[in-house]
Amino acid sequence: MKPRILIVDDEKEFVETLAQRLTLREYDVTTAFSGKEAIETVRGYNFDVIILDVLMPGMDGVETLGEIKKLKPLTEVIMLTGNATVETAVEGMKLGASDYLMKPCETEDLVSKVQKAYERKAEHEERIRAVKVADIMSSPRSVL
Amino acid sequence: MAFWSKIRPQFWNAQVYLSGEQQNVSYYRRIWKVAVVGITTVAVLPLVAMTFMNMNQYQNALKAELISPVTRLVSNTKRTVAHFLHERRSALRFIVEAKGFNSECSVENLSRIFIRLKNSYGGFVDLGVIDSHGVQRAYVGPYSLTGKNYHEQPWFREVIVKGVYISDVFGGFRDIPHFVIAVKQDHDDGGFSILRATIDTDRFNALISALDLRPLSDAFLINRRGILQTPSRFHGNTLEKINFPVPPITTATQVQEVKDDQERPLIRGYAYIEETPFIFVVLKQEKELMMGVAKLRRNLGLFLALSVALILLVILGAATHLVNRIYEADLTRTSAQHKIEHTNKMASIGRLAAGVAHEINNPLAIINEKGGLLKDLLSLSSELPPKDKLIGLVDSIIYSVERCSVITHRLLGFARHIDVRAETIDISQFIEEVLGFIGKEAQYRNIAVNMDVAENIPLVKSDRGRLQQVFLNVVNNAFAAVDDGGRIDISVKIESVDKISVTITDNGSGIPAENLRTVFEPFFSTKGEKGTGLGLSITYGLVQKLGGNISVESEVGKGTSFRITLPVKL
């Protein structure tokens, strides 16, 4: 199964280009152009990794991050930031973002970070599954 | 002129530009003048007044001191003269009242009396006995006057009435000044006889010369018609008429200040000698008496002049020094202000740079992605991607580069205008430009910025760099005041023929009334650690420098409105 990725940024062209590039690299990519739209999308689908811009009109990155973490705590979020807003990115990390990227970013860097985040999430889910399986094994009734 | 340029103080033609204060060329000179005139007035005026008051008082005291000796002299001399005459009159009366004195007095008898008189009293020149018909019956003296008839003479009639007669001094046919004392003796048979003595005036002269007068003083006797009875120093000889009016009759001694014929002040003392036709007069030149006063006046004048000169010197020195210090302090203040302004400008640039870096970042990120995608398309797939797709990618790269260059140009435009220069500016276009720097922030924070420009706004002649700083400061303040989703209105209006106004209104928190008066003062800040309190004070200074004005209105909870008026290019 392809890793499912959501890209959120108000720069439409940037989002679309990045989406194309990631699609070329065999990712399942969805886009959103504002915080609100992103939350709506997250509500309906499960994503593995979300790339989230810090600075957006309306709902900003940190706020959006909070909402996403409330809805889907397991989703890995990578903050996307300019030079001026590194502090905001750090704040985002404290709130549960797994990593951050400086714009403009090296493609290889981005891809490796996305990959790492995806693997981390997979591992995480794997562990949860293992716990659940162990649980079921010890007490099959718990499935019910 | 060369000397003046050497001693001229630094501040004389100096002009210092302080924010909020428009100084004219003579600012320091005026302070200096006010100080000098003020201090001089309070220091010198009382001194001069005191000196003149003292002088006057001294003069009066001295004059009083001068008058009393004159009074004393006059009364003493008057008494002496009166006594002299009284003595001789009494002697004559004694003689006529002696038993057996009558008109039939023999010459021998008379000459015996004459010799006794001469010996006892002196001054007698001759002696005669006159009968009731006016005929001189007996005569002793240097002339032969026996038988001379005095019946027609006025003195004869007067002596009949009064019993005693003292004549004025006269020359008579002898042409030697002398005067006459006549005494009448009534007889039992109803007739009378008269004893007439002539006394020469040497005695008077001796009396007066014994007064030992100063060289410019004069003392003499006159009769009631103003004929000199004794010689005077300056008013003619005996029997000449004096050249001033006869002083009015008084019983007491009088001392007055009068003017002589050359308008010189004189002190005149006089006294009427009772029962005689004589008036004793003393004239003293006031000048002579007032020598002491003149000396005092000279000394006081010298002292005053020296004191005033010294005071003036000190005042000039002190005032010059103080104003120079003020000038230097102002210079220091101005340079500090320049430094602060520069710091503020640098801070604005720094703030801008951060914003600009962010704005440039976005197109750069797009270029990066487009370039990356291009590479991906070329390297990942084996066949060549469609041509129009490639062209689209390149186009959007070029578009993003254009976006970047717009931003960099704007920043360059800001940095370039550090020097003061007057330029013609279209104010609405200018404001759009300034807003361009912060448009992104407005977008992120969802702040609505509305421009309302009246029609036919004239061009403004101003310094672009400074004006940018002014509007950036004010707009930044507005941004800081409003919450996200707030609103900022900018309206441009024509104020008058030579003025336009730009009003920047926000709907932020507002400024409390007690702070409203101090917002333009340096180091006033409500931002705590974050603000220097210099932004608005510098803005105020800059607007003043550009010939404009800035004012503020605010209501807590409703918002703040800054109004900037600027002069129009004429």
XYZ file of C-alpha atoms in Angstrom:
714
model
C 0.000 0.000 0.000
C 1.288 3.462 -0.914
C 1.926 5.837 2.008
C -0.905 8.342 2.182
C 0.248 11.945 2.377
C -1.619 15.247 2.853
C 0.103 18.526 1.902
C -1.293 21.731 3.451
C -0.110 25.178 2.298
C -1.741 28.373 1.042
C 0.676 28.611 -1.902
C -1.359 26.677 -4.432
C 1.391 26.299 -6.976
C 3.844 25.037 -4.405
C 1.389 22.456 -3.138
C 0.491 21.233 -6.587
C 4.060 20.919 -7.757
C 5.117 19.142 -4.615
C 2.114 16.813 -4.973
C 3.121 15.929 -8.506
C 6.660 15.183 -7.446
C 5.621 12.987 -4.578
C 3.124 11.198 -6.799
C 5.972 10.469 -9.189
C 7.728 8.885 -6.200
C 4.873 6.498 -5.649
C 3.041 8.279 -2.837
C -0.697 8.679 -2.526
C -0.952 12.474 -2.277
C -3.887 14.690 -1.286
C -3.729 18.494 -1.093
C -5.409 21.188 1.040
C -4.974 24.973 0.720
C -5.930 26.079 4.207
C -6.058 24.809 7.754
C -9.805 24.429 7.669
C -9.769 22.422 4.473
C -7.020 20.238 5.890
C -9.065 19.407 9.001
C -12.099 18.562 6.906
C -9.970 16.244 4.798
C -8.365 14.614 7.845
C -11.796 13.966 9.331
C -12.783 11.917 6.301
C -9.566 10.022 5.536
C -6.667 8.493 7.344
C -3.281 9.862 6.351
C 0.098 8.516 7.280
C 2.041 11.773 7.002
C 0.830 15.383 6.846
C 3.127 18.139 5.551
C 1.836 21.338 7.176
C 2.889 24.912 6.475
C 3.287 27.065 9.601
C 2.207 30.395 8.150
C -1.223 30.489 6.565
C -3.988 33.027 6.457
C -6.923 32.203 8.671
C -6.132 29.164 10.705
C -2.367 28.925 11.071
C -0.166 25.845 11.157
C 0.098 25.421 14.924
C -3.645 25.663 15.385
C -4.277 23.222 12.587
C -1.726 20.865 14.127
C -3.620 20.901 17.427
C -6.884 20.007 15.714
C -5.317 17.216 13.665
C -3.655 15.725 16.732
C -7.026 15.775 18.474
C -8.698 13.961 15.555
C -5.964 11.523 14.588
C -3.236 11.358 17.232
C -1.239 8.709 15.374
C -0.804 10.747 12.193
C 2.770 11.985 11.731
C 2.986 15.728 11.009
C 5.991 17.466 9.409
C 5.997 21.267 9.859
C 7.042 23.323 6.850
C 8.563 26.682 7.684
C 10.490 29.694 6.402
C 13.525 31.169 8.081
C 11.552 33.641 10.108
C 9.299 31.121 11.789
C 11.674 28.450 13.101
C 10.412 29.197 16.639
C 6.896 28.401 15.525
C 8.095 25.093 14.127
C 9.757 24.284 17.434
C 6.503 25.116 19.160
C 4.786 22.717 16.775
C 7.255 19.992 17.655
C 6.363 20.456 21.304
C 2.710 20.060 20.370
C 3.355 16.704 18.744
C 4.784 17.352 15.275
C 7.416 14.768 14.502
C 9.800 16.879 12.421
C 10.179 20.136 10.526
C 11.448 21.254 7.138
C 12.851 24.569 6.036
C 11.487 26.078 2.809
C 12.802 25.835 0.127
C 13.736 22.259 0.833
C 15.900 19.643 -0.783
C 13.682 17.022 -2.403
C 15.811 14.153 -1.102
C 15.615 15.583 2.363
C 11.847 15.885 2.120
C 11.409 12.416 0.765
C 13.649 10.873 3.412
C 11.835 12.698 6.197
C 8.467 11.662 4.812
C 9.726 8.107 4.511
C 11.058 8.121 8.059
C 7.833 9.505 9.395
C 5.884 6.897 7.506
C 8.073 4.120 8.860
C 7.790 5.497 12.349
C 4.034 5.501 12.052
C 4.000 2.012 10.604
C 6.199 0.800 13.435
C 3.968 2.523 15.914
C 0.884 0.895 14.475
C 2.699 -2.377 14.327
C 3.400 -2.173 18.050
C -0.201 -1.336 18.811
C -1.299 -4.231 16.684
C 1.131 -6.534 18.522
C -0.256 -5.427 21.878
C -3.777 -6.010 20.615
C -2.848 -9.454 19.246
C -1.210 -10.367 22.551
C -4.292 -9.213 24.316
C -6.494 -11.309 22.103
C -4.202 -14.289 22.504
C -4.323 -14.114 26.293
C -8.005 -13.522 26.392
C -9.856 -14.255 23.142
C -12.915 -12.858 24.680
C -11.510 -9.373 24.567
C -12.134 -9.347 20.801
C -15.716 -9.129 21.685
C 35.043 92.703 11.435
C 37.973 90.344 11.786
C 37.955 90.961 15.505
C 34.234 90.210 15.697
C 34.625 86.956 13.868
C 37.292 86.048 16.398
C 35.233 86.760 19.503
C 31.855 85.744 18.106
C 30.425 82.888 20.190
C 29.732 79.582 18.453
C 26.006 79.833 18.855
C 25.672 83.266 17.249
C 24.460 82.088 13.866
C 23.895 78.494 14.819
C 20.717 76.591 14.268
C 19.994 73.204 15.717
C 17.266 70.936 14.391
C 15.464 69.319 17.243
C 12.488 67.140 16.626
C 9.302 68.930 17.425
C 10.957 72.323 17.720
C 11.282 74.697 14.847
C 14.132 77.050 15.641
C 14.821 80.197 13.742
C 18.284 81.510 13.062
C 18.410 83.873 15.999
C 17.198 81.348 18.597
C 20.343 81.306 20.718
C 21.050 84.942 20.047
C 17.593 85.749 21.424
C 18.134 83.703 24.579
C 21.454 85.435 24.988
C 19.961 88.897 24.505
C 17.104 88.255 26.904
C 19.549 87.006 29.533
C 21.918 89.933 29.103
C 19.206 92.588 29.069
C 17.332 91.011 31.970
C 20.296 90.541 34.260
C 21.725 93.934 33.367
C 18.442 95.598 34.192
C 18.105 94.008 37.607
C 21.782 94.400 38.443
C 22.653 97.825 37.096
C 19.425 99.737 37.517
C 19.278 99.551 41.340
C 22.967 100.393 41.511
C 22.529 103.495 39.384
C 19.416 104.517 41.287
C 21.170 104.042 44.626
C 24.142 106.046 43.488
C 22.015 108.943 42.332
C 19.907 108.876 45.477
C 23.000 108.865 47.641
C 24.536 111.629 45.586
C 21.440 113.740 45.956
C 21.263 113.180 49.676
C 24.920 114.000 50.123
C 24.482 117.116 48.077
C 21.550 118.255 50.178
C 23.359 117.517 53.416
C 26.433 119.350 52.224
C 24.370 122.320 51.098
C 22.742 122.522 54.501
C 26.192 122.427 56.004
C 27.230 125.215 53.685
C 24.294 127.445 54.464
C 24.617 127.480 58.216
C 28.059 129.128 58.324
C 26.785 131.773 55.922
C 23.858 132.434 58.233
C 26.190 132.672 61.144
C 28.510 134.991 59.294
C 25.703 137.287 58.219
C 24.096 137.568 61.617
C 27.408 138.100 63.349
C 28.464 140.811 60.963
C 25.042 142.387 61.150
C 25.337 142.485 64.913
C 28.832 143.930 64.730
C 27.781 146.676 62.328
C 24.649 147.414 64.329
C 26.707 147.545 67.458
C 29.250 149.858 65.861
C 26.524 152.289 64.845
C 24.652 151.957 68.086
C 27.749 152.738 70.048
C 28.400 155.951 68.169
C 24.802 157.007 68.264
C 24.677 156.431 71.991
C 27.843 158.423 72.450
C 26.336 161.341 70.548
C 23.098 161.051 72.483
C 25.081 161.029 75.693
C 26.772 164.210 74.626
C 23.601 166.067 73.636
C 21.846 165.047 76.777
C 24.664 166.414 78.947
C 23.821 169.495 80.931
C 24.423 172.730 79.156
C 24.563 171.370 75.613
C 22.892 173.754 73.197
C 23.349 175.471 69.901
C 25.503 178.054 71.616
C 28.129 175.424 72.265
C 31.516 176.957 71.838
C 34.016 175.601 69.351
C 36.435 174.943 72.193
C 33.878 172.856 73.955
C 33.023 171.037 70.797
C 36.606 170.319 69.894
C 37.177 168.964 73.376
C 34.238 166.616 72.916
C 35.430 165.729 69.403
C 38.873 164.793 70.641
C 37.372 162.656 73.391
C 35.068 160.948 70.911
C 37.903 160.309 68.518
C 40.008 158.871 71.248
C 37.295 156.710 72.743
C 35.527 155.501 69.615
C 37.466 156.397 66.547
C 36.072 156.835 63.063
C 34.813 160.366 63.690
C 35.835 162.759 60.985
C 34.114 165.946 62.114
C 31.473 167.185 64.504
C 29.039 170.079 64.183
C 26.227 171.699 66.098
C 23.234 172.912 64.128
C 20.492 175.123 65.471
C 16.790 174.833 64.867
C 17.095 176.940 61.713
C 19.447 174.544 60.116
C 22.499 176.700 60.519
C 25.728 175.074 61.606
C 26.709 177.061 64.615
C 29.856 175.296 65.582
C 32.046 172.900 63.652
C 35.172 170.901 64.405
C 36.820 169.058 61.560
C 39.088 169.234 58.583
C 36.775 171.535 56.615
C 35.401 174.946 57.370
C 31.688 174.378 57.420
C 30.681 176.813 60.139
C 27.584 178.778 59.121
C 26.493 176.278 56.484
C 22.733 176.074 56.330
C 21.208 172.586 56.200
C 17.667 173.853 56.449
C 16.679 172.614 53.046
C 18.247 169.187 53.309
C 16.032 166.133 53.757
C 18.120 164.691 56.575
C 17.474 167.870 58.608
C 13.748 167.402 58.393
C 14.064 163.695 59.224
C 16.119 164.308 62.297
C 13.525 166.850 63.487
C 10.835 164.173 63.217
C 12.714 161.104 64.404
C 15.282 162.617 66.742
C 18.005 160.455 65.262
C 19.316 160.116 61.755
C 21.843 157.863 60.169
C 22.609 158.718 56.562
C 23.577 156.532 53.633
C 27.187 156.604 52.700
C 27.889 159.413 50.326
C 30.812 161.204 48.810
C 29.574 164.689 49.421
C 31.666 167.572 48.261
C 34.686 166.042 49.923
C 34.438 162.998 47.639
C 35.435 160.635 50.373
C 32.832 158.037 51.269
C 31.421 158.831 54.642
C 28.139 158.911 56.469
C 26.474 161.036 59.007
C 24.892 160.455 62.370
C 22.734 163.276 63.648
C 21.034 163.500 67.047
C 18.426 166.095 68.051
C 18.191 167.627 71.503
C 15.036 169.496 72.506
C 15.497 172.471 74.775
C 13.259 173.668 77.537
C 12.520 176.863 75.612
C 10.904 174.864 72.785
C 13.907 175.141 70.485
C 16.282 172.347 69.630
C 19.785 171.782 68.544
C 21.346 168.976 66.504
C 24.700 167.305 66.950
C 25.949 166.034 63.627
C 28.956 163.763 63.307
C 30.592 162.456 60.150
C 32.096 159.007 60.309
C 34.297 157.673 57.600
C 33.548 154.268 56.159
C 37.033 152.862 56.700
C 35.648 151.312 59.812
C 33.008 149.415 57.821
C 35.586 148.358 55.309
C 37.836 147.124 58.065
C 34.971 145.228 59.638
C 34.168 143.480 56.422
C 37.702 142.769 55.357
C 38.194 141.218 58.788
C 35.735 138.526 57.703
C 38.572 136.873 55.854
C 36.503 135.606 52.919
C 37.420 133.044 50.332
C 38.641 134.401 47.001
C 35.354 133.983 45.158
C 33.145 135.255 47.966
C 31.974 138.776 48.365
C 30.628 140.730 51.356
C 29.495 144.368 51.451
C 26.925 146.798 52.723
C 24.311 148.367 50.508
C 21.634 150.868 51.232
C 17.995 150.342 50.470
C 18.343 151.706 46.982
C 21.058 149.228 46.159
C 24.003 151.639 46.334
C 27.175 150.026 47.571
C 28.194 151.402 50.906
C 31.465 149.567 51.102
C 33.660 148.361 48.283
C 32.863 144.921 46.897
C 35.076 142.465 45.129
C 32.904 141.769 42.154
C 30.032 144.233 42.221
C 31.709 147.575 41.932
C 33.164 150.148 44.243
C 31.600 152.230 46.968
C 28.652 154.352 45.807
C 28.154 152.343 42.646
C 24.870 150.631 42.113
C 24.808 146.883 42.473
C 23.800 144.812 39.453
C 21.096 142.812 41.201
C 17.850 143.845 42.788
C 17.764 144.840 46.441
C 16.640 141.873 48.489
C 13.231 142.195 50.094
C 12.898 143.547 53.630
C 13.107 141.034 56.414
C 13.884 141.258 60.071
C 15.775 138.001 60.340
C 18.887 136.891 58.552
C 18.125 135.306 55.196
C 20.203 132.841 53.201
C 19.053 131.937 49.720
C 20.264 130.270 46.615
C 20.197 132.648 43.680
C 21.704 132.925 40.237
C 24.133 135.622 39.314
C 24.047 137.522 36.034
C 25.997 134.712 34.376
C 23.535 132.164 35.671
C 26.011 130.720 38.120
C 24.461 129.472 41.310
C 25.214 131.722 44.280
C 24.466 131.528 47.945
C 23.278 134.922 49.095
C 22.979 135.812 52.736
C 21.686 139.211 53.827
C 20.332 141.039 56.813
C 18.710 144.459 57.273
C 20.492 146.316 60.038
C 17.758 147.796 62.216
C 17.393 151.563 62.468
C 19.917 152.116 59.748
C 19.656 152.275 55.983
C 22.206 149.492 55.652
C 21.821 145.969 54.419
C 24.658 143.554 54.863
C 25.062 141.146 51.939
C 27.292 138.114 51.559
C 27.596 136.394 48.208
C 29.326 133.093 47.861
C 29.893 131.150 44.680
C 28.188 127.854 45.163
C 30.822 126.301 42.997
C 33.424 127.220 45.505
C 31.390 125.815 48.325
C 30.438 122.730 46.424
C 33.988 121.741 45.598
C 33.639 118.836 47.979
C 30.448 117.791 46.268
C 32.075 117.937 42.869
C 34.870 115.731 44.092
C 32.414 113.334 45.653
C 30.420 113.278 42.462
C 33.515 112.538 40.438
C 34.512 109.713 42.744
C 31.022 108.267 42.829
C 30.740 108.527 39.060
C 34.042 106.753 38.616
C 33.019 104.057 41.049
C 29.675 103.646 39.316
C 31.247 103.437 35.887
C 33.761 100.857 37.067
C 31.094 98.782 38.816
C 28.796 98.853 35.805
C 31.655 97.915 33.519
C 32.587 95.022 35.776
C 28.980 93.846 36.096
C 28.508 94.039 32.342
C 31.680 92.099 31.784
C 30.583 89.368 34.180
C 27.067 89.265 32.721
C 28.320 89.074 29.155
C 30.786 86.372 30.090
C 28.275 84.353 32.072
C 25.473 84.692 29.518
C 27.763 83.748 26.661
C 29.090 80.784 28.574
C 25.626 79.565 29.570
C 24.098 79.941 26.128
C 27.109 78.190 24.683
C 26.488 75.343 27.076
C 22.832 75.200 26.046
C 23.917 75.187 22.436
C 26.390 72.387 23.070
C 23.768 70.433 25.009
C 21.375 70.862 22.090
C 24.045 69.701 19.694
C 24.633 66.619 21.820
C 20.916 66.036 21.995
C 20.581 66.345 18.247
C 23.373 63.919 17.594
C 21.826 61.496 20.073
C 18.536 61.965 18.294
C 20.162 61.278 14.951
C 21.638 58.122 16.380
C 18.270 57.030 17.724
C 16.638 57.802 14.405
C 19.253 55.753 12.675
C 18.743 52.895 15.108
C 15.027 53.085 14.507
C 15.577 53.030 10.782
C 17.860 50.037 11.128
C 15.266 48.312 13.296
C 12.604 48.995 10.667
C 14.869 47.596 8.009
C 15.555 44.556 10.156
C 11.863 44.006 10.660
C 11.293 44.438 6.962
C 14.120 42.093 6.118
C 12.533 39.328 8.151
C 9.223 39.858 6.359
C 10.882 40.097 2.994
C 12.937 36.978 3.562
C 9.729 35.149 4.270
C 8.030 36.521 1.211
C 10.942 35.643 -0.994
C 11.010 32.196 0.511
C 7.637 31.306 -0.946
C 8.465 31.933 -4.600
C 11.864 30.346 -4.016
C 10.147 27.235 -2.687
C 7.945 27.178 -5.758
C 10.928 27.554 -8.071
C 12.639 24.805 -6.140
C 9.687 22.462 -6.529
C 9.125 23.323 -10.182
C 12.809 22.783 -10.911
C 12.710 19.521 -8.957
C 9.612 18.376 -10.788
C 11.259 19.204 -14.105
C 14.224 17.101 -13.132
C 11.969 14.311 -11.891
C 10.000 14.276 -15.126
C 13.197 14.101 -17.136
C 14.977 11.523 -15.030
C 12.237 9.249 -13.665
C 10.350 8.495 -16.868
C 12.069 7.035 -19.902
C 10.282 9.036 -22.576
C 10.305 12.816 -22.886
C 7.351 14.546 -21.199
C 4.992 16.587 -23.379
C 6.442 19.905 -24.537
C 3.614 22.131 -23.261
C 3.955 20.680 -19.768
C 7.640 21.618 -19.719
C 6.875 25.111 -20.996
C 4.227 25.515 -18.286
C 6.752 24.583 -15.632
C 9.372 26.988 -16.950
C 6.772 29.762 -17.213
C 5.820 29.377 -13.617
C 9.500 29.402 -12.628
C 9.935 32.686 -14.509
C 6.798 34.085 -12.866
C 8.114 33.205 -9.426
C 11.446 34.830 -10.193
C 9.527 37.969 -11.146
C 7.716 37.861 -7.844
C 11.049 37.705 -6.054
C 12.489 40.574 -7.998
C 9.493 42.790 -7.195
C 10.175 42.232 -3.514
C 13.906 42.802 -3.736
C 13.341 45.992 -5.718
C 10.991 47.272 -3.089
C 13.561 46.642 -0.384
C 16.257 48.314 -2.453
C 13.964 51.281 -2.876
C 13.688 51.546 0.856
C 17.367 51.216 1.571
C 18.377 53.671 -1.126
C 16.601 56.631 0.443
C 18.758 57.104 3.478
C 19.976 60.529 2.349
C 17.654 63.489 2.716
C 16.294 64.453 -0.629
C 13.132 66.175 -1.750
C 11.188 64.249 -4.322
C 7.824 64.605 -5.907
C 5.614 61.853 -4.597
C 2.168 60.573 -5.547
C 0.941 59.879 -2.057
C -1.607 57.124 -2.803
C 0.829 55.181 -4.930
C 3.393 55.706 -2.208
C 1.111 54.313 0.472
C 0.353 51.252 -1.668
C 4.070 50.713 -1.903
C 4.505 50.904 1.838
C 1.579 48.560 2.350
C 3.300 46.148 -0.029
C 5.847 45.482 2.688
C 3.249 44.405 5.153
C 0.560 43.071 2.849
C 1.541 39.514 3.596
C 1.193 40.050 7.322
C -2.241 41.534 6.741
C -3.158 38.466 4.745
C -1.901 36.009 7.353
C -3.559 37.840 10.183
C -6.711 38.377 8.199
C -6.574 42.134 8.626
C -8.614 44.170 6.179
C -6.722 47.187 4.881
C -8.913 49.697 3.045
C -7.655 52.643 1.067
C -9.935 55.593 0.476
C -8.276 58.219 -1.691
C -10.108 61.420 -2.579
C -10.033 62.584 -6.166
C -7.387 64.922 -7.533
C -4.946 64.516 -4.709
C -2.036 66.798 -5.543
C 1.570 65.630 -5.573
C 3.633 65.995 -2.440
C 7.186 67.195 -2.303
C 8.920 65.281 0.406
C 11.786 63.022 1.339
C 10.842 59.530 0.264
C 12.985 57.626 2.756
C 11.725 59.588 5.728
C 8.146 59.431 4.582
C 8.467 55.652 4.233
C 9.752 55.451 7.758
C 6.862 57.590 9.003
C 4.174 55.479 7.342
C 5.833 52.184 8.205
C 5.985 53.232 11.855
C 2.363 54.322 11.959
C 1.043 51.346 9.978
C 3.126 48.942 12.067
C 1.622 50.499 15.172
C -1.842 50.022 13.735
C -1.030 46.372 12.984
C 0.208 45.925 16.531
C -2.964 47.474 17.902
C -5.533 45.394 16.045
C -6.375 41.771 16.749
C -6.331 39.198 13.990
C -9.273 39.849 11.704
C -9.172 43.566 12.498
C -9.549 46.451 10.158
C -7.349 49.371 9.151
C -8.676 52.289 7.118
C -6.390 54.669 5.331
C -7.942 57.787 3.853
C -6.245 60.530 1.888
C -7.922 63.946 1.725
C -7.194 67.452 0.533
C -6.925 69.595 3.638
C -6.403 73.014 2.083
C -4.727 74.502 -0.981
C -1.301 73.609 0.290
C -1.977 70.634 2.509
C -3.155 67.056 2.272
C -3.891 64.713 5.118
C -3.549 60.971 5.515
C -5.610 59.396 8.268
C -4.794 55.901 9.440
C -7.559 54.467 11.570
C -7.545 51.076 13.239
C -10.243 49.337 15.246
C -7.797 48.081 17.823
C -7.578 48.436 21.570
C -7.262 52.234 21.592
C -5.116 54.434 23.806
C -6.348 55.488 27.254
C -6.873 59.242 27.605
C -4.084 59.613 30.159
C -1.566 58.152 27.715
C -2.806 60.089 24.737
C -0.822 63.202 25.581
C 2.416 61.300 25.988
C 2.401 58.985 22.983
C 4.764 61.241 21.039
C 7.207 61.608 23.899
C 10.425 59.637 23.729
C 10.709 56.489 25.850
C 6.979 56.323 26.388
C 5.919 52.765 25.725
C 3.182 50.425 26.805
C 4.813 47.457 25.130
C 7.171 46.861 28.039
C 10.376 45.060 27.095
C 9.375 44.826 23.467
C 9.297 48.551 22.658
C 11.885 51.276 22.955
C 9.275 54.005 23.194
C 11.011 55.773 20.353
C 8.886 54.858 17.340
C 6.244 57.550 17.614
C 8.589 60.210 18.954
C 10.821 59.676 15.959
C 7.813 59.643 13.672
C 6.740 62.944 15.199
C 10.198 64.429 14.645
C 10.314 63.195 11.073
C 6.895 64.603 10.212
C 7.911 67.961 11.668
C 11.077 67.895 9.636
C 9.072 67.215 6.505
C 7.041 70.329 7.298
C 3.966 68.392 8.292
C 2.083 67.581 11.418
C 0.864 64.463 13.156
C -1.940 64.173 15.647
C -3.756 61.342 17.331
C -7.281 60.621 18.440
C -8.295 57.517 20.257
C -11.032 55.854 22.202
C -10.430 52.822 24.343
C -12.057 49.737 22.820
C -12.924 51.500 19.574
C -9.586 52.228 18.037
C -7.014 54.850 17.247
C -6.681 57.316 14.430
C -3.423 58.988 13.425
C -3.703 61.984 11.164
C -0.663 63.115 9.212
C -0.789 66.370 7.263
C 1.823 67.018 4.628
C 2.640 70.100 2.576
C 1.737 69.930 -1.091
C 4.278 70.597 -3.807
C 3.450 74.026 -5.167
